[in-house]
Amino acid sequence: MRAMTGSRAMHCALKDGVWRNETETGPMFNTTVSRSYKDGDDWKESSSFGYDDVLIVAELLRTCHGFICRELVKNGQEGRE
C-alpha cells in the first residue's frame, strides 16, 4: 500500500512529498517533486524545473532525505539503501 507519510515541504510553487510503501523486508520510501503553475484559470503541476528552481529542488530533496533517514532509524534499518 502506498501512503503519504505526512512529510511535505513547499517553497513558492515547488513542493515535495515522501511516500511510504510497505514491503516484505520493511518500508520503502519514494519521493515526488513538482512545480505548480497556472494555465488560464486552471492550476496544473509539472515535473520540469527551470534554472531558478534547481537549487530549491535540491534543498527540498535534502529535506526528504533527512525525513527518510529518520524513519529508517525508527524502523531499525539505518544502513538500508
GROMACS .gro file of C-alpha atoms in nm:
model
   81
    1MET     CA    1   0.000   0.000   0.000
    2ARG     CA    2   0.137   0.339  -0.096
    3ALA     CA    3   0.065   0.608   0.159
    4MET     CA    4   0.178   0.963   0.204
    5THR     CA    5   0.392   0.971   0.515
    6GLY     CA    6   0.293   1.320   0.612
    7SER     CA    7   0.621   1.474   0.507
    8ARG     CA    8   0.555   1.759   0.267
    9ALA     CA    9   0.763   2.069   0.214
   10MET     CA   10   0.684   2.366  -0.008
   11HIS     CA   11   0.870   2.668  -0.137
   12CYS     CA   12   0.676   2.911  -0.357
   13ALA     CA   13   0.536   2.697  -0.640
   14LEU     CA   14   0.757   2.393  -0.564
   15LYS     CA   15   0.657   2.106  -0.339
   16ASP     CA   16   0.781   1.763  -0.245
   17GLY     CA   17   0.632   1.457  -0.087
   18VAL     CA   18   0.761   1.136   0.066
   19TRP     CA   19   0.564   0.818   0.004
   20ARG     CA   20   0.595   0.508   0.220
   21ASN     CA   21   0.547   0.164   0.067
   22GLU     CA   22   0.533  -0.140   0.294
   23THR     CA   23   0.732  -0.436   0.159
   24GLU     CA   24   0.819  -0.783   0.291
   25THR     CA   25   1.157  -0.652   0.407
   26GLY     CA   26   1.023  -0.334   0.565
   27PRO     CA   27   0.921   0.009   0.446
   28MET     CA   28   1.050   0.158   0.121
   29PHE     CA   29   1.034   0.532   0.058
   30ASN     CA   30   0.993   0.726  -0.267
   31THR     CA   31   0.980   1.099  -0.328
   32THR     CA   32   0.795   1.327  -0.566
   33VAL     CA   33   0.876   1.686  -0.656
   34SER     CA   34   0.651   1.911  -0.860
   35ARG     CA   35   0.607   2.271  -0.966
   36SER     CA   36   0.260   2.428  -0.973
   37TYR     CA   37   0.165   2.676  -1.242
   38LYS     CA   38  -0.149   2.843  -1.364
   39ASP     CA   39  -0.277   2.777  -1.715
   40GLY     CA   40  -0.561   3.021  -1.768
   41ASP     CA   41  -0.797   2.962  -1.475
   42ASP     CA   42  -0.666   2.613  -1.403
   43TRP     CA   43  -0.380   2.513  -1.173
   44LYS     CA   44  -0.155   2.238  -1.307
   45GLU     CA   45   0.159   2.057  -1.192
   46SER     CA   46   0.480   1.982  -1.377
   47SER     CA   47   0.793   1.781  -1.304
   48SER     CA   48   1.001   2.014  -1.522
   49PHE     CA   49   1.214   2.275  -1.347
   50GLY     CA   50   1.388   2.589  -1.465
   51TYR     CA   51   1.727   2.728  -1.376
   52ASP     CA   52   1.590   2.925  -1.080
   53ASP     CA   53   1.423   2.612  -0.939
   54VAL     CA   54   1.720   2.374  -0.939
   55LEU     CA   55   1.880   2.469  -0.606
   56ILE     CA   56   1.541   2.487  -0.434
   57VAL     CA   57   1.455   2.139  -0.566
   58ALA     CA   58   1.789   2.017  -0.428
   59GLU     CA   59   1.704   2.158  -0.085
   60LEU     CA   60   1.357   2.006  -0.093
   61LEU     CA   61   1.513   1.668  -0.175
   62ARG     CA   62   1.763   1.714   0.109
   63THR     CA   63   1.462   1.759   0.339
   64CYS     CA   64   1.313   1.436   0.202
   65HIS     CA   65   1.641   1.252   0.257
   66GLY     CA   66   1.658   1.363   0.620
   67PHE     CA   67   1.298   1.257   0.680
   68ILE     CA   68   1.358   0.914   0.523
   69CYS     CA   69   1.678   0.864   0.726
   70ARG     CA   70   1.490   0.940   1.049
   71GLU     CA   71   1.211   0.698   0.952
   72LEU     CA   72   1.461   0.422   0.871
   73VAL     CA   73   1.634   0.471   1.207
   74LYS     CA   74   1.295   0.442   1.380
   75ASN     CA   75   1.242   0.112   1.198
   76GLY     CA   76   1.594  -0.016   1.271
   77GLN     CA   77   1.704   0.000   0.906
   78GLU     CA   78   1.956   0.283   0.915
   79GLY     CA   79   2.203   0.121   0.671
   80ARG     CA   80   1.948   0.023   0.408
   81GLU     CA   81   1.993   0.162   0.057
   0.00000   0.00000   0.00000
